[in-house]
C-alpha positions as a printed NumPy array, in Angstrom:
array([[-202.593,  113.429,   66.895],
       [-204.5  ,  114.225,   70.09 ],
       [-207.985,  115.699,   69.986],
       [-209.543,  116.937,   73.221],
       [-213.304,  117.264,   73.571],
       [-214.017,  118.759,   76.996],
       [-217.559,  118.49 ,   78.314],
       [-217.908,  121.037,   81.11 ],
       [-220.968,  120.671,   83.304],
       [-222.374,  123.009,   85.919],
       [-221.821,  126.479,   87.3  ],
       [-218.232,  125.823,   88.419],
       [-216.828,  125.172,   84.936],
       [-213.696,  127.208,   84.333],
       [-214.597,  128.634,   80.927],
       [-211.123,  130.113,   80.494],
       [-209.569,  126.638,   80.771],
       [-212.196,  125.086,   78.519],
       [-211.651,  127.704,   75.802],
       [-207.875,  127.37 ,   76.139],
       [-208.19 ,  123.624,   75.522],
       [-210.486,  124.274,   72.58 ],
       [-207.978,  126.665,   70.952],
       [-205.109,  124.154,   71.065],
       [-206.235,  122.342,   67.901],
       [-208.891,  122.979,   65.258],
       [-210.552,  119.61 ,   65.99 ],
       [-210.919,  120.346,   69.712],
       [-214.523,  121.216,   70.474],
       [-215.957,  122.054,   73.868],
       [-219.436,  121.311,   75.069],
       [-220.438,  123.478,   78.04 ],
       [-223.647,  122.424,   79.741],
       [-225.386,  124.105,   82.651],
       [-226.319,  120.815,   84.339],
       [-226.107,  117.052,   84.056],
       [-229.722,  117.146,   82.833],
       [-228.448,  118.602,   79.557],
       [-226.238,  115.569,   78.861],
       [-229.218,  113.606,   77.602],
       [-230.341,  116.51 ,   75.396],
       [-226.884,  116.82 ,   73.792],
       [-225.986,  113.103,   73.77 ],
       [-226.42 ,  112.55 ,   70.031],
       [-224.549,  115.75 ,   69.162],
       [-221.581,  114.787,   71.362],
       [-221.503,  111.187,   70.14 ],
       [-221.787,  112.307,   66.525],
       [-218.86 ,  114.7  ,   66.952],
       [-216.733,  111.984,   68.559],
       [-217.581,  109.494,   65.82 ],
       [-216.815,  112.019,   63.084],
       [-213.301,  112.45 ,   64.498],
       [-212.381,  108.886,   63.559],
       [-210.786,  108.784,   60.124],
       [-212.343,  106.56 ,   57.519],
       [-210.692,  103.173,   57.4  ],
       [-208.834,  102.653,   54.143],
       [-210.593,  100.456,   51.626],
       [-208.968,   97.075,   51.03 ],
       [-206.494,   97.156,   48.161],
       [-208.008,   94.047,   46.608],
       [-211.687,   93.255,   46.575],
       [-212.494,   90.056,   48.438],
       [-213.143,   87.02 ,   46.263],
       [-216.796,   86.523,   45.418],
       [-218.316,   83.087,   45.708],
       [-221.538,   82.169,   43.982],
       [-223.93 ,   80.331,   46.247],
       [-227.139,   78.631,   45.245],
       [-229.751,   78.684,   47.985],
       [-232.822,   76.505,   48.141],
       [-236.236,   78.036,   48.88 ],
       [-236.153,   76.775,   52.464],
       [-233.299,   79.199,   53.228],
       [-234.683,   82.352,   51.641],
       [-236.12 ,   83.643,   54.927],
       [-232.726,   83.667,   56.654],
       [-230.997,   87.026,   56.667],
       [-227.258,   87.129,   56.219],
       [-224.862,   89.148,   58.27 ],
       [-223.381,   92.055,   56.385],
       [-219.65 ,   92.486,   55.973],
       [-217.733,   93.545,   59.051],
       [-217.194,   97.262,   58.799],
       [-213.676,   98.57 ,   58.792],
       [-212.652,  100.194,   62.043],
       [-209.738,  102.332,   63.108],
       [-207.6  ,  101.849,   66.184],
       [-208.191,  104.867,   68.435],
       [-207.437,  105.659,   72.071],
       [-210.287,  107.447,   73.875],
       [-209.903,  108.811,   77.409],
       [-212.884,  109.764,   79.567],
       [-212.019,  112.067,   82.487],
       [-214.793,  112.186,   85.11 ],
       [-214.863,  114.654,   87.957],
       [-215.721,  112.902,   91.208],
       [-215.453,  115.806,   93.668],
       [-217.988,  117.021,   96.207],
       [-218.835,  119.914,   93.851],
       [-220.367,  117.403,   91.444],
       [-222.109,  115.249,   94.022],
       [-222.833,  111.544,   93.842],
       [-226.143,  111.783,   91.961],
       [-224.659,  113.893,   89.151],
       [-221.535,  111.732,   89.069],
       [-223.687,  108.629,   88.577],
       [-225.612,  110.307,   85.771],
       [-222.345,  111.27 ,   84.066],
       [-221.129,  107.682,   84.42 ],
       [-224.371,  106.396,   82.863],
       [-223.931,  108.843,   79.982],
       [-220.383,  107.589,   79.447],
       [-221.703,  104.018,   79.437],
       [-224.225,  104.941,   76.711],
       [-221.446,  106.505,   74.619],
       [-219.226,  103.426,   74.987],
       [-222.176,  101.174,   74.027],
       [-222.183,  102.875,   70.613],
       [-218.425,  102.532,   70.091],
       [-216.543,   99.708,   68.421],
       [-214.406,   98.794,   71.457],
       [-211.771,   96.073,   71.199],
       [-208.099,   95.286,   70.739],
       [-208.186,   96.148,   67.027],
       [-210.649,   99.023,   67.34 ],
       [-211.257,  101.701,   69.987],
       [-209.326,  101.503,   73.266],
       [-210.859,  103.119,   76.358],
       [-209.292,  104.672,   79.45 ],
       [-211.425,  106.122,   82.251],
       [-210.021,  108.453,   84.917],
       [-211.895,  109.787,   87.932],
       [-210.497,  112.817,   89.68 ],
       [-211.132,  114.926,   92.735],
       [-208.187,  115.532,   95.093],
       [-206.539,  112.404,   93.674],
       [-206.767,  110.69 ,   90.296],
       [-207.962,  107.102,   90.007],
       [-207.45 ,  105.054,   86.849],
       [-210.741,  103.167,   86.609],
       [-210.002,  101.442,   83.29 ],
       [-206.983,  101.619,   81.016],
       [-206.292,  100.78 ,   77.404],
       [-202.978,   99.287,   78.483],
       [-204.952,   96.176,   79.489],
       [-206.624,   93.809,   77.015],
       [-210.129,   95.107,   76.309],
       [-213.47 ,   93.969,   75.059],
       [-216.579,   96.124,   75.025],
       [-218.163,   93.91 ,   77.688],
       [-215.137,   94.201,   79.984],
       [-214.972,   97.983,   79.624],
       [-218.698,   98.395,   80.247],
       [-218.476,   96.2  ,   83.341],
       [-215.585,   98.297,   84.683],
       [-217.584,  101.482,   84.03 ],
       [-220.622,  100.076,   85.867],
       [-218.394,   99.286,   88.859],
       [-216.977,  102.825,   89.171],
       [-217.94 ,  104.367,   92.498],
       [-218.049,  108.041,   93.329],
       [-214.928,  108.953,   95.321],
       [-215.881,  112.43 ,   96.547],
       [-213.426,  114.948,   97.901],
       [-213.313,  118.642,   98.64 ],
       [-210.81 ,  119.449,   95.91 ],
       [-210.935,  119.393,   92.119],
       [-207.523,  118.58 ,   90.692],
       [-208.2  ,  118.854,   86.961],
       [-204.554,  119.57 ,   86.16 ],
       [-203.378,  116.334,   87.746],
       [-206.028,  114.391,   85.828],
       [-204.912,  115.914,   82.537],
       [-201.279,  115.017,   83.281],
       [-202.333,  111.358,   83.21 ],
       [-203.664,  111.867,   79.702]])
């Protein structure tokens, strides 16, 4: 199942296209913002919606064996790590516009927002896989889930993304990659 969550930013957003995407599936939800400044204001709402899309991981069929441990008083101040939470394998694609209409400053702010979202995700081979596309006249695959991934590797790739610029916005070509 594919869920699309378009985040349209700025005065040049094609609302007809955004609403068409939104109507394709009940889970599709669009966020239309007037400027990049609004990303920070809506960050938690967008992240919460994305996180709620992930299905709950099934509970283990058998409870793990319980071991009884006796701890001396010298160890009582040490906190234990909780159990590793169950995670689902998901593919998430970020599609960033890098055209002249956006401009380098707004592009960089969008990239920083994406980095903050990824920071809060459980990224890894057995968890969430990330692909990042940048588009203007051409489409550039900046990171792909076809390569082995760790959260650190993905974040480093995101930090290295540079604004490509271009006088054309080829959204359709970018979506064909998805």
